[in-house]
Every structure is written in C-alpha cells, then in structure tokens.
Coordinates of N, CA and C in Angstrom, one line a residue:
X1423 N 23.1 -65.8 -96.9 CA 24.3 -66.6 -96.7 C 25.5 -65.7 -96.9
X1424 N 26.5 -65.7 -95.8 CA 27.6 -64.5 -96.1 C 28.6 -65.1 -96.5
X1425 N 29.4 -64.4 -97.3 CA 30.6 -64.8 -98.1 C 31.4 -65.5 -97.1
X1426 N 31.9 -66.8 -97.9 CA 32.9 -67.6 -97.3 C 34.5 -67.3 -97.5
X1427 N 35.3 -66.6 -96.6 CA 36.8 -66.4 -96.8 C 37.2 -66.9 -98.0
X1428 N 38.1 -65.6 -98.8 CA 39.4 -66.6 -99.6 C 40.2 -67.6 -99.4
X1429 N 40.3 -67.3 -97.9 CA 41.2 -68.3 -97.8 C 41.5 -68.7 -96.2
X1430 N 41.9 -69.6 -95.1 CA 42.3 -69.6 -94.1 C 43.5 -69.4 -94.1
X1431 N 44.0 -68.5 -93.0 CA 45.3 -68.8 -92.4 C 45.6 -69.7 -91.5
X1432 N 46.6 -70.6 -91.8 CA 46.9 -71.4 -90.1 C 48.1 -70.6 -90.0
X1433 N 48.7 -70.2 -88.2 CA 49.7 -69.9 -88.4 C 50.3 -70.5 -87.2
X1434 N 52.0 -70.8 -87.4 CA 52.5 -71.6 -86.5 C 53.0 -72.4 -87.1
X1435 N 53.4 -72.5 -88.6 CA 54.3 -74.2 -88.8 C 55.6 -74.1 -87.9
X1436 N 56.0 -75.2 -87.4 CA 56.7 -76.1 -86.8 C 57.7 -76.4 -87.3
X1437 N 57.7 -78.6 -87.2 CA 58.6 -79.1 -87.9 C 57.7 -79.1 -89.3
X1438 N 59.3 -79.3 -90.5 CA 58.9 -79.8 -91.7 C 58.7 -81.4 -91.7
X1439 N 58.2 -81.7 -90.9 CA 57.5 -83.6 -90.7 C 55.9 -83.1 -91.3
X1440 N 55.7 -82.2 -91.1 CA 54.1 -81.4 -91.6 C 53.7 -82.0 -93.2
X1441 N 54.9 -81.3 -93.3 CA 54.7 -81.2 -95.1 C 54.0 -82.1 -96.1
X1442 N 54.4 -83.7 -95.6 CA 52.9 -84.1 -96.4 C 51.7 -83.8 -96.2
X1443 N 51.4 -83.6 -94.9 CA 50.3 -83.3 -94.8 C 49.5 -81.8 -95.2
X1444 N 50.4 -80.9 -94.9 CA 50.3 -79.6 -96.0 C 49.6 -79.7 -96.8
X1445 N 50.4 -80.3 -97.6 CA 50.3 -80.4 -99.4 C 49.1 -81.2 -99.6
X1446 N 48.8 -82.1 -98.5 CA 47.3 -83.1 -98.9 C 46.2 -81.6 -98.5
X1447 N 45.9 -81.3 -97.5 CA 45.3 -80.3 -97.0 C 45.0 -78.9 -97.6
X1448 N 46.3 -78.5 -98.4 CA 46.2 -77.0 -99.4 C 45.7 -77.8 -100.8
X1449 N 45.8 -79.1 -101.2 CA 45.0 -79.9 -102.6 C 43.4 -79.6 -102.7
X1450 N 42.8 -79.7 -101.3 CA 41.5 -79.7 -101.0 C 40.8 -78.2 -100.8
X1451 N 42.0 -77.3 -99.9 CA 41.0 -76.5 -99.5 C 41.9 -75.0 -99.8
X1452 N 42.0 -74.0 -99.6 CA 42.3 -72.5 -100.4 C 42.9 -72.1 -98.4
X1453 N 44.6 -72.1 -98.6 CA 44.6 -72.2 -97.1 C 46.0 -71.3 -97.3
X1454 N 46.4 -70.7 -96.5 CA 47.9 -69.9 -96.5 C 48.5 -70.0 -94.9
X1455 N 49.4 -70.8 -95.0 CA 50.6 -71.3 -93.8 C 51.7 -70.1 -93.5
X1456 N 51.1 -69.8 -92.0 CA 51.7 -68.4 -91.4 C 53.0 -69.2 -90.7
X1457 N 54.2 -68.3 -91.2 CA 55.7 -68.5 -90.3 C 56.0 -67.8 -89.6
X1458 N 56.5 -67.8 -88.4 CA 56.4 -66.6 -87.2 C 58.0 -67.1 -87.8
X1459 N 58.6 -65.3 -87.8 CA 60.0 -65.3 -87.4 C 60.5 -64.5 -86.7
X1460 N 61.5 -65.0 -85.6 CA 62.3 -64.1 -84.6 C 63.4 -65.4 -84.2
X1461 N 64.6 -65.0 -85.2 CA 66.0 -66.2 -84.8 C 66.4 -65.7 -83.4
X1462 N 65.8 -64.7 -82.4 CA 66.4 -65.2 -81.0 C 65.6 -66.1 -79.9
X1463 N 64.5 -66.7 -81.1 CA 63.8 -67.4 -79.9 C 63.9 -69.1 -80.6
X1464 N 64.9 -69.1 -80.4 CA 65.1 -70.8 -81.2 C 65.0 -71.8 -80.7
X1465 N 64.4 -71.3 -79.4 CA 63.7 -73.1 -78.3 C 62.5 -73.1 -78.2
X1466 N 61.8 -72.5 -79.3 CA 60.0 -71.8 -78.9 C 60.0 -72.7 -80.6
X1467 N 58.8 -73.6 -80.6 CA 58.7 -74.4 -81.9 C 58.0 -73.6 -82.6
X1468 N 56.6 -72.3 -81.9 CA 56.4 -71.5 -83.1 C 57.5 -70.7 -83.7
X1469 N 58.6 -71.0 -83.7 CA 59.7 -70.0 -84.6 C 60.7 -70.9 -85.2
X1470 N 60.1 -71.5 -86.3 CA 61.4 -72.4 -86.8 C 62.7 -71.9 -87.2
X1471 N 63.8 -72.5 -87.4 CA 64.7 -71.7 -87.2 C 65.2 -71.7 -89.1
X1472 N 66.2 -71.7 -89.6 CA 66.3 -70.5 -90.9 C 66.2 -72.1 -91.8
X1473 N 66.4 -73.2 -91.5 CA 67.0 -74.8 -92.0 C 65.5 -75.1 -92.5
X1474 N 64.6 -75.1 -91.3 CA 63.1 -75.2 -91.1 C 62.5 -75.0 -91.8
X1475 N 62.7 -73.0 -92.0 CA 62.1 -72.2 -92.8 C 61.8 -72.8 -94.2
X1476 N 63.3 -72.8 -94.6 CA 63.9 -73.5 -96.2 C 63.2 -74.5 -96.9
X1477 N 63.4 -75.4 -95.8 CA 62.2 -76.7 -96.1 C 60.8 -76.5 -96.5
X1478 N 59.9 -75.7 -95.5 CA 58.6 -75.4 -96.1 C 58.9 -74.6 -97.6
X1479 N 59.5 -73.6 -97.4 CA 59.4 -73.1 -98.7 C 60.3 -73.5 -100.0
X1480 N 60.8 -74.7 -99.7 CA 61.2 -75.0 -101.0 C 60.0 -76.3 -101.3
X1481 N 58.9 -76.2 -100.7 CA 57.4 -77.4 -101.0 C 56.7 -76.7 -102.1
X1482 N 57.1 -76.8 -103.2 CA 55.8 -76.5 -104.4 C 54.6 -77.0 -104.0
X1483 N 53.3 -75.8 -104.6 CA 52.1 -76.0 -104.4 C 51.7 -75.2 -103.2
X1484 N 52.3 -74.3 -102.4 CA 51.6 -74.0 -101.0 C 52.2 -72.8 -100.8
X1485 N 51.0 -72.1 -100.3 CA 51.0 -70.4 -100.2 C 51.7 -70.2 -98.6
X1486 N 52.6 -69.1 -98.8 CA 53.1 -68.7 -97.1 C 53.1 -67.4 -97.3
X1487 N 53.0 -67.2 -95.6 CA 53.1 -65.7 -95.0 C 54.5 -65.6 -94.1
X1488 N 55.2 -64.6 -94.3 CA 56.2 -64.7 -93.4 C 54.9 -63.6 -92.0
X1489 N 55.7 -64.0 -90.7 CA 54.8 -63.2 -89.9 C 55.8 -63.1 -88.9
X1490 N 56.6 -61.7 -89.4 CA 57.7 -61.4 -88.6 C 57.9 -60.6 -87.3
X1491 N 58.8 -60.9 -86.2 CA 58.7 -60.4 -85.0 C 60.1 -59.8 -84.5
X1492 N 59.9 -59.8 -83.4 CA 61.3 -59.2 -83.1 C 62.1 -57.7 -84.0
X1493 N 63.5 -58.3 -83.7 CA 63.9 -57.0 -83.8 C 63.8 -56.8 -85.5
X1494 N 63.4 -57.9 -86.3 CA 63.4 -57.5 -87.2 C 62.0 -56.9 -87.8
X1495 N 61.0 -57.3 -87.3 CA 59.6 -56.2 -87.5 C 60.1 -55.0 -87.1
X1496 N 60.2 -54.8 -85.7 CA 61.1 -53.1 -85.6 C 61.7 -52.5 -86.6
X1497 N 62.6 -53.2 -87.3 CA 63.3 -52.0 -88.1 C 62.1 -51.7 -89.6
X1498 N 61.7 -53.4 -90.1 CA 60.9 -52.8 -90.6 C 59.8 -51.4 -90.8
X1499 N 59.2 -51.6 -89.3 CA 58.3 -50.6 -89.0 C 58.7 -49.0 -88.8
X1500 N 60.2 -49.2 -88.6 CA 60.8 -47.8 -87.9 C 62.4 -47.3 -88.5
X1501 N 62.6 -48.6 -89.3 CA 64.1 -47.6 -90.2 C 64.1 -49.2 -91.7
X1502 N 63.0 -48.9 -92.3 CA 62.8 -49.8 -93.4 C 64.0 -50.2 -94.4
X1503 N 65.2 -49.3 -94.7 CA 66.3 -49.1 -95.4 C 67.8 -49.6 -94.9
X1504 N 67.4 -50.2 -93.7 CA 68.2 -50.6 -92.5 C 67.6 -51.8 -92.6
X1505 N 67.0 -52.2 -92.5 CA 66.0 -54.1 -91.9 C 66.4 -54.5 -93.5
X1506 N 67.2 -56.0 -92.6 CA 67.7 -57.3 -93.7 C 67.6 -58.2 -93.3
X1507 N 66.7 -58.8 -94.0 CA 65.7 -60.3 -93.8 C 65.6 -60.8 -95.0
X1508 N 65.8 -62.0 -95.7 CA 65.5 -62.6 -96.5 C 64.0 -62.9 -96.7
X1509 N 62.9 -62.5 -97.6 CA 61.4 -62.7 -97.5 C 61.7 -63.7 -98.4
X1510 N 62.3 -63.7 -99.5 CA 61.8 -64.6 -100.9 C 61.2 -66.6 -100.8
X1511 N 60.3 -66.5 -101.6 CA 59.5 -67.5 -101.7 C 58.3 -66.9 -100.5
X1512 N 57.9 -66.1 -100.1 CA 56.8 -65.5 -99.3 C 55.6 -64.6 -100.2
X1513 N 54.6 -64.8 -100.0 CA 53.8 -64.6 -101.5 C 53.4 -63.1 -100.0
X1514 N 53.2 -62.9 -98.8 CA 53.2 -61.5 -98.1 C 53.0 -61.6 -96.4
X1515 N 54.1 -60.6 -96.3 CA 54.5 -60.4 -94.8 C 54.0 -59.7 -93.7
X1516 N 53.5 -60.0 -92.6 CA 53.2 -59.4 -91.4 C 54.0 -59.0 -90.5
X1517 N 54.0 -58.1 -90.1 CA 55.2 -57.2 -89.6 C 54.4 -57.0 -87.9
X1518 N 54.6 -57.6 -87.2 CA 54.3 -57.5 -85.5 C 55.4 -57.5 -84.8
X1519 N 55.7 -55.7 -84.7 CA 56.2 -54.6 -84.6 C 56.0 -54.4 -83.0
X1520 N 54.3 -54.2 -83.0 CA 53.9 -53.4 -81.1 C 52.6 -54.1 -81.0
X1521 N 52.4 -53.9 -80.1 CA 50.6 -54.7 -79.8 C 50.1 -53.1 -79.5
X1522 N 50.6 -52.3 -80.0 CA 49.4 -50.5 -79.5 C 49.3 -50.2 -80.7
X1523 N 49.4 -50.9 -82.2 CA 49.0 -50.5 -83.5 C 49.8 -49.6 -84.1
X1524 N 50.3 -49.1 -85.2 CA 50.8 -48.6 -86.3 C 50.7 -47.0 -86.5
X1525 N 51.6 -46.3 -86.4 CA 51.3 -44.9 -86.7 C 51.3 -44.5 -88.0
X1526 N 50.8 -43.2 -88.3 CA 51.0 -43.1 -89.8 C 52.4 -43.5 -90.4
X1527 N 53.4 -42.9 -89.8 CA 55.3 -43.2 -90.3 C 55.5 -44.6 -90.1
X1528 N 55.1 -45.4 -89.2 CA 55.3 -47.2 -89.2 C 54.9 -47.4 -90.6
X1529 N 53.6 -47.1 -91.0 CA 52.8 -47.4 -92.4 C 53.3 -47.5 -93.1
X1530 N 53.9 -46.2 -93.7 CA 54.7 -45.8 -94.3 C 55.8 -46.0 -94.9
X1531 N 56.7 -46.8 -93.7 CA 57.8 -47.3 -93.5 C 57.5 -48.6 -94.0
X1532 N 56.2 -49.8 -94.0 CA 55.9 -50.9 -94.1 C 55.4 -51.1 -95.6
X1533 N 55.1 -49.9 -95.8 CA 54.5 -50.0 -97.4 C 56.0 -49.8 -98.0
X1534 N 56.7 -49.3 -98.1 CA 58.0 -48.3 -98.5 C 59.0 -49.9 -98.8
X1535 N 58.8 -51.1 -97.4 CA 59.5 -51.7 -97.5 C 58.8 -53.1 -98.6
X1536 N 58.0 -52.8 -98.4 CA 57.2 -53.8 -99.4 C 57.5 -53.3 -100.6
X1537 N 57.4 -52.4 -101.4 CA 57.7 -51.8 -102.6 C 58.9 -52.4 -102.9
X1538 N 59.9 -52.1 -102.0 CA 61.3 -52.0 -102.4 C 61.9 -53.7 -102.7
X1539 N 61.0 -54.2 -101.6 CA 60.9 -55.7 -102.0 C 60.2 -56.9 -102.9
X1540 N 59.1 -55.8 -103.1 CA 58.4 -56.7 -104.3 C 57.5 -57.3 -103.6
X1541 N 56.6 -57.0 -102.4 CA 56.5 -58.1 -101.6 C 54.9 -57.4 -101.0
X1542 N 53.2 -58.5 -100.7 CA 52.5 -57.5 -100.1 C 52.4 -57.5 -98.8
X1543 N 52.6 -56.3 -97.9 CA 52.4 -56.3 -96.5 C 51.7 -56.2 -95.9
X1544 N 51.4 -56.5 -94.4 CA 50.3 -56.7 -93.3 C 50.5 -56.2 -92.9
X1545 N 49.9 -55.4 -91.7 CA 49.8 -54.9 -90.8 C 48.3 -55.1 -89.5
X1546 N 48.9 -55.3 -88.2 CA 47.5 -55.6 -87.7 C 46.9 -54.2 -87.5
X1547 N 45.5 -54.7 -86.9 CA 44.6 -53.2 -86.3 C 44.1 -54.1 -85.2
X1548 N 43.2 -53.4 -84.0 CA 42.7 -53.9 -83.0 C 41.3 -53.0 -83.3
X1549 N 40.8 -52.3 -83.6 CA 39.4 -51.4 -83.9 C 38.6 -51.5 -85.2
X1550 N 38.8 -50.4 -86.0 CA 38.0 -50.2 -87.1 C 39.1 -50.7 -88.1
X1551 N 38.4 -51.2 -89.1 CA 39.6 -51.5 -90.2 C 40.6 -50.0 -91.1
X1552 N 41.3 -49.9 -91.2 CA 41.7 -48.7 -91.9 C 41.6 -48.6 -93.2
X1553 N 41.5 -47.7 -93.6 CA 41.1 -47.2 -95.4 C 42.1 -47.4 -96.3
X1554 N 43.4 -47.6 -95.9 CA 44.5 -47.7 -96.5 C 44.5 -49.2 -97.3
X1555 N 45.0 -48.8 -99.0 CA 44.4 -50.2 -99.6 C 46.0 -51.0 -99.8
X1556 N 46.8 -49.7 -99.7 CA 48.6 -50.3 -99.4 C 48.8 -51.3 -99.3
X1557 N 48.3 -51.9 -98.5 CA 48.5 -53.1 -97.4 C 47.4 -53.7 -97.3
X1558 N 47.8 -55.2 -96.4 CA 46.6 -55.8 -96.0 C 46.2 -55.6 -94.6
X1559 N 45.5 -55.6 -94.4 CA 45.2 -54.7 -92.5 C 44.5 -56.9 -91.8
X1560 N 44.9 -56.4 -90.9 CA 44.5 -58.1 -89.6 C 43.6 -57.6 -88.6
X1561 N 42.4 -57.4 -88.4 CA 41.9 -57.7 -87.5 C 42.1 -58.4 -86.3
X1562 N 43.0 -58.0 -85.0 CA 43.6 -59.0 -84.5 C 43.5 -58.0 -82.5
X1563 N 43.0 -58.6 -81.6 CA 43.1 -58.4 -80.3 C 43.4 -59.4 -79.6
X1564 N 43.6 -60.5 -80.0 CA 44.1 -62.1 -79.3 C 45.9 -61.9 -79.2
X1565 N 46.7 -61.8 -80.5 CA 47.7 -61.8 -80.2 C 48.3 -62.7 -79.9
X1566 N 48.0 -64.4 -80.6 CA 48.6 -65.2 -80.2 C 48.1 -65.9 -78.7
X1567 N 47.0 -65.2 -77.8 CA 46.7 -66.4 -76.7 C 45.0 -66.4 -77.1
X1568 N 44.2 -66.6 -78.3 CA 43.1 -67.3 -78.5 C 42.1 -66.6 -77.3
X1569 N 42.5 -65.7 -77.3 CA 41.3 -64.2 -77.3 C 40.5 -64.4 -77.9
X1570 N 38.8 -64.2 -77.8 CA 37.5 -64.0 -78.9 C 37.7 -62.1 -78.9
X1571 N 37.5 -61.4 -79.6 CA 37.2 -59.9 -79.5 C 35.6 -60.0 -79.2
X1572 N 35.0 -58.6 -78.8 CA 33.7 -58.3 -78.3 C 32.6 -58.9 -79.1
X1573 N 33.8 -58.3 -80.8 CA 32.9 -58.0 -81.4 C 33.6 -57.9 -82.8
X1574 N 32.9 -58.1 -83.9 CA 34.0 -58.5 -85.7 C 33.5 -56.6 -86.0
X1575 N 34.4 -55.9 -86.7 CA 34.3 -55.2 -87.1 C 33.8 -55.5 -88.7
X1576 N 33.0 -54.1 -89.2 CA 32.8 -54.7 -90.2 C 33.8 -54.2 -91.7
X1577 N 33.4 -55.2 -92.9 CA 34.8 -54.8 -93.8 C 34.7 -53.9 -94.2
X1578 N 35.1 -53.5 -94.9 CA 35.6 -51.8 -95.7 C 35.5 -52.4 -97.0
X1579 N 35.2 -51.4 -97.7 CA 35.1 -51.3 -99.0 C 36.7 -51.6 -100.0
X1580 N 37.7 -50.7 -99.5 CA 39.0 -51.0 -100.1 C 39.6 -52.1 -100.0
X1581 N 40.6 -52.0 -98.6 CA 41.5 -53.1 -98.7 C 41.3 -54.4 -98.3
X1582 N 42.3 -55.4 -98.4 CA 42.1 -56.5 -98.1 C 42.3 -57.1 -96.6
X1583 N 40.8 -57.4 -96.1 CA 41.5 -57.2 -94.2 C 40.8 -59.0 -94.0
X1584 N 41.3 -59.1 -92.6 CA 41.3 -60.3 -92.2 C 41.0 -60.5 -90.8
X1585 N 40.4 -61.6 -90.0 CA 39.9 -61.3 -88.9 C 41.0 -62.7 -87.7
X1586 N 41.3 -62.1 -86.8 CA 41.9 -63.4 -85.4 C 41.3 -62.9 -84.6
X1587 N 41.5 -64.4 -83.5 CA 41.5 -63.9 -82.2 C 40.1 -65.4 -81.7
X1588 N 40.9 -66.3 -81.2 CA 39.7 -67.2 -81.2 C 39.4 -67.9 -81.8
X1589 N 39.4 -68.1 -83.2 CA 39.3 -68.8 -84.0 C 39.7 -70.0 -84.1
X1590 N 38.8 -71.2 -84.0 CA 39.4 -72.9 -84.0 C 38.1 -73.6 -84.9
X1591 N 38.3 -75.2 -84.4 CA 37.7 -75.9 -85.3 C 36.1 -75.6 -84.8
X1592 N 36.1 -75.1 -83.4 CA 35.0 -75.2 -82.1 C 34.1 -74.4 -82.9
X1593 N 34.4 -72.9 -83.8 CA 33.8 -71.5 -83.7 C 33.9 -71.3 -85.1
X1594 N 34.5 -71.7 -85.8 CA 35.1 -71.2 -87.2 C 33.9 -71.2 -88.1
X1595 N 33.3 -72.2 -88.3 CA 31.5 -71.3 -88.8 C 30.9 -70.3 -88.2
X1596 N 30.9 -70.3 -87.1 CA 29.9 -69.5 -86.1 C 31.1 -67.9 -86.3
X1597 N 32.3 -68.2 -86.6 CA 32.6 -67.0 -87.1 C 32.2 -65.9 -88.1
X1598 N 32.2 -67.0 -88.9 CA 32.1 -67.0 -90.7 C 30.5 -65.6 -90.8
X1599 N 29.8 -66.4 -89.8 CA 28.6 -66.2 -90.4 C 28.1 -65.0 -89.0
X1600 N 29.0 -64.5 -88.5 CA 29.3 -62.8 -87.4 C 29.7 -62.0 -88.2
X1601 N 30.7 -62.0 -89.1 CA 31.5 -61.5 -89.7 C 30.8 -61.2 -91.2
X1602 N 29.4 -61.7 -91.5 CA 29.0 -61.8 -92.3 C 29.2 -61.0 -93.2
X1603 N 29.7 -61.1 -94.0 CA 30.5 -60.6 -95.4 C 29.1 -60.6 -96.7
X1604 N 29.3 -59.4 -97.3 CA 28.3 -59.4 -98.8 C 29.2 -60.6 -99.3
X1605 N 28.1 -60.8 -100.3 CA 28.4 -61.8 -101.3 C 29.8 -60.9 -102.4
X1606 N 30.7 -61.5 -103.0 CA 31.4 -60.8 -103.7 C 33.0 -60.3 -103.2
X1607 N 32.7 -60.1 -101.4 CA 33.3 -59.7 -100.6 C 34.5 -60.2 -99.8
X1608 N 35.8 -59.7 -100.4 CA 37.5 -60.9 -99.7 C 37.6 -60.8 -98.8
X1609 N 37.9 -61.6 -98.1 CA 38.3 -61.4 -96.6 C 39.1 -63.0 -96.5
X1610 N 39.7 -62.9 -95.0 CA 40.4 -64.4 -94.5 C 40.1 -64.5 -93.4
X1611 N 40.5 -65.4 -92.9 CA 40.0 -65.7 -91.4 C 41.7 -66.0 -90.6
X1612 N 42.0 -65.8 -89.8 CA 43.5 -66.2 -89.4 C 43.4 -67.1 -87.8
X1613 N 43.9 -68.0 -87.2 CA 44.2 -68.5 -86.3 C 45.6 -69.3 -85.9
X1614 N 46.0 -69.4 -84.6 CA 47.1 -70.0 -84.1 C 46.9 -70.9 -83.0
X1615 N 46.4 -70.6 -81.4 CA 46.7 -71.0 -80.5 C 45.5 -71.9 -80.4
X1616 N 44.4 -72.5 -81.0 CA 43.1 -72.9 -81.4 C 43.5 -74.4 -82.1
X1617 N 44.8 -73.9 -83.0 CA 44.7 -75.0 -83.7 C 46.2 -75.9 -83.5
X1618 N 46.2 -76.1 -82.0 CA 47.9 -76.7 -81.4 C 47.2 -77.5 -80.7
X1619 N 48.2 -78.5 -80.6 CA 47.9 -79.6 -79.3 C 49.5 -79.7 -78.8
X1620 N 49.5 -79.8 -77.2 CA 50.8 -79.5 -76.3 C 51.8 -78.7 -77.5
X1621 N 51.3 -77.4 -77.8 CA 51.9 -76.6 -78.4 C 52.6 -76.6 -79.4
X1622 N 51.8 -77.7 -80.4 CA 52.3 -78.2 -81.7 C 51.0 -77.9 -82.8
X1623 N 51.3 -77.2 -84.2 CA 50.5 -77.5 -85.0 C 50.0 -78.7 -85.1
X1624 N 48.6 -78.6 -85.3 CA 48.0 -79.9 -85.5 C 46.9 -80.2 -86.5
X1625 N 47.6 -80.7 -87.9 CA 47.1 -80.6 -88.7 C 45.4 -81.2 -89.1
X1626 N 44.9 -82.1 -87.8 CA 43.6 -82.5 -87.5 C 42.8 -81.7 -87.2
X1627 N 43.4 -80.5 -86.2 CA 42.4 -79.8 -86.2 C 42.1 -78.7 -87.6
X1628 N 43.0 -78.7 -87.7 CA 43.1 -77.1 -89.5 C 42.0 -78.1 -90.3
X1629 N 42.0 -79.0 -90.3 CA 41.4 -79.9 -91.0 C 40.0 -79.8 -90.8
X1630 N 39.4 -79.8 -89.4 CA 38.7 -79.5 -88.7 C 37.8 -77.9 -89.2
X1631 N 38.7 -77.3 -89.1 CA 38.3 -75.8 -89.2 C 37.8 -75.9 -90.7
X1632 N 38.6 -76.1 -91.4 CA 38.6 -76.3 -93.3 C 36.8 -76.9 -93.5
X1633 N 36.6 -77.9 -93.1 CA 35.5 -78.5 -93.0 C 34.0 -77.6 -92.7
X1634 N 34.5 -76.9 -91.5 CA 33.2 -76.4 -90.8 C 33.3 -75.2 -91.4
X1635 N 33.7 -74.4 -92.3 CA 34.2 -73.1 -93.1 C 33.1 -73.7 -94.8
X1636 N 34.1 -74.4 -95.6 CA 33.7 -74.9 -96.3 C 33.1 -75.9 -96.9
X1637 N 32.8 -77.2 -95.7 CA 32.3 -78.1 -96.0 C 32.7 -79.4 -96.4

C-alpha cells in the first residue's frame, strides 16, 4: 500500500464566494489552496486581483500557497533584493519564473529570497527531482493545461517534492498508487485545470479527488 500524500494542492482560487465551502472541505481533509499571482492579468479569474486575495487570506483555518508569475517571479528568480510583493499570511511560495527550469543562480536567488522573507519556497522541475532540500521542488510538465507526464519520477530521499500534470477526480488514486511512495514518505499531489468547470474552480470536483485519495 503506498503512502498517501500530506496533503492536496488545489490550485486556482477564484471568487471569495468559495470560502464556505473551503473551510467545510479543509475540516475534513489535509488540503493547501494555490493562488496564482500576476496583477497584469486581471480579466483571467485564475488570478484574483489584490481585494480577492485579502479575503481568502484573512479565512482562519486554511493553508495557502502563493504561486507567483509574471514579472514578479522574474525578479524573484533573477534580482531577489529588487522583487516587492507582499507574501504574508502565505505558509509557501512558488515562483513560475520559465517553463525550461531553474539554473543554479535562479536557486539561489529563490532560496536567498525566502530567507529574507521568512517564507518556504518552490520551485518546479520537469525530470529528476533535485537534491536540494532548500526548497520544495514540483514535479510539473503540464503547466497549467492538464498534461499526464510519461512517467512519475521517483522521490528522493531529502527534499520535500510534489507531483502535477493531469491530475483530477478521474486519476487521483490511480496516481497515488504510480507514484508509489514508501511508507513514512512526504509528498503532495498538485492540480488545476482537472479540477474547473467553464474555467471556474469547482469545489465538487476537489471534493471528488479528496475522496478517491483518502477515502
């Protein structure tokens, strides 16, 4: 039997119309609610805008990721001492920077800014998981359009990594148990485009996934 995730990611909150249902759904099951941010795309509902933001995170009881884009992942990634974003109330941040993966100096730069913020960082990978325990490393070749990869790489001993790309109510056991994890063994599971209906979080399906995961 392989170890069952610490936790799901859904990622994509919306409107704050959600929020009761959040809070019923994180009561039951071990879940962390991903916020995409990029304030120049403020007609795209995956990127709520700063009012939005506020709302979820002023909801006691419920774990978030910021999962930052645009120009503000860049500076992250590439002049860390420069990039000003508000994280707080974000328990840790994903920084999608490039879709061609992280050089050592991005790393660097991502770890450097986490420190300075108090804050734990992500970074994706598309291949082998990396050794670096700095950070949290994503498993990720979907990128937001609900890609399956070939193939789950397997975990590493160190850091704390996490698997996308595909992942819905459809597959989310049939994941679980590819990815087969030792017993003992942390890992998450992450999805987005799986779990929308006409391009709205949908908390029926997360519900869905939660079920076939944990039961």
């Amino acid at each position: 039997m392989p170890a069952l995730p610490a936790f799901i990611a859904f990622t994509g909150l919306d409107t704050p119309d959600l929020i009761p249902g959040l809070i019923r759904l994180s009561q039951r099951y071990p879940i962390e609610w991903g916020i995409l941010i990029d304030d120049t795309r403020k007609d795209d509902p995956l990127f709520p805008d700063a009012a939005a933001r506020q709302r979820f995170l002023e909801t006691p009881g419920l774990r978030f990721a910021a999962h930052v884009c645009g120009q503000a992942a860049h500076e992250i990634a590439n002049a860390p001492d420069a990039a000003c974003i508000d994280l707080s109330g974000f328990q840790r941040v994903q920084v999608n920077h490039s879709f061609a993966g992280s050089t050592a100096a991005q790393i660097e730069h991502t770890v450097r800014f986490g420190r300075r913020n108090g804050i734990r960082m992500l970074l994706q990978c598309s291949e082998t998981f990396p050794e670096d325990s700095r950070l949290d490393w994503l498993f990720d070749t979907s990128f937001g359009t609900g890609q399956a990869p070939a193939r789950w790489p397997a975990l590493p001993n160190g850091p704390f990594c996490g698997f996308s790309g595909g992942i819905g109510p459809h597959n989310a056991a049939e994941v679980v148990r590819a990815i087969n994890a030792p017993k003992g063994r942390l890992y998450w599971i992450d999805m987005e485009s799986r779990i929308r209906t006409d391009g709205w979080l949908d908390l029926i399906k997360c519900e869905r996934v939660c079920r076939e995961v944990y039961g």
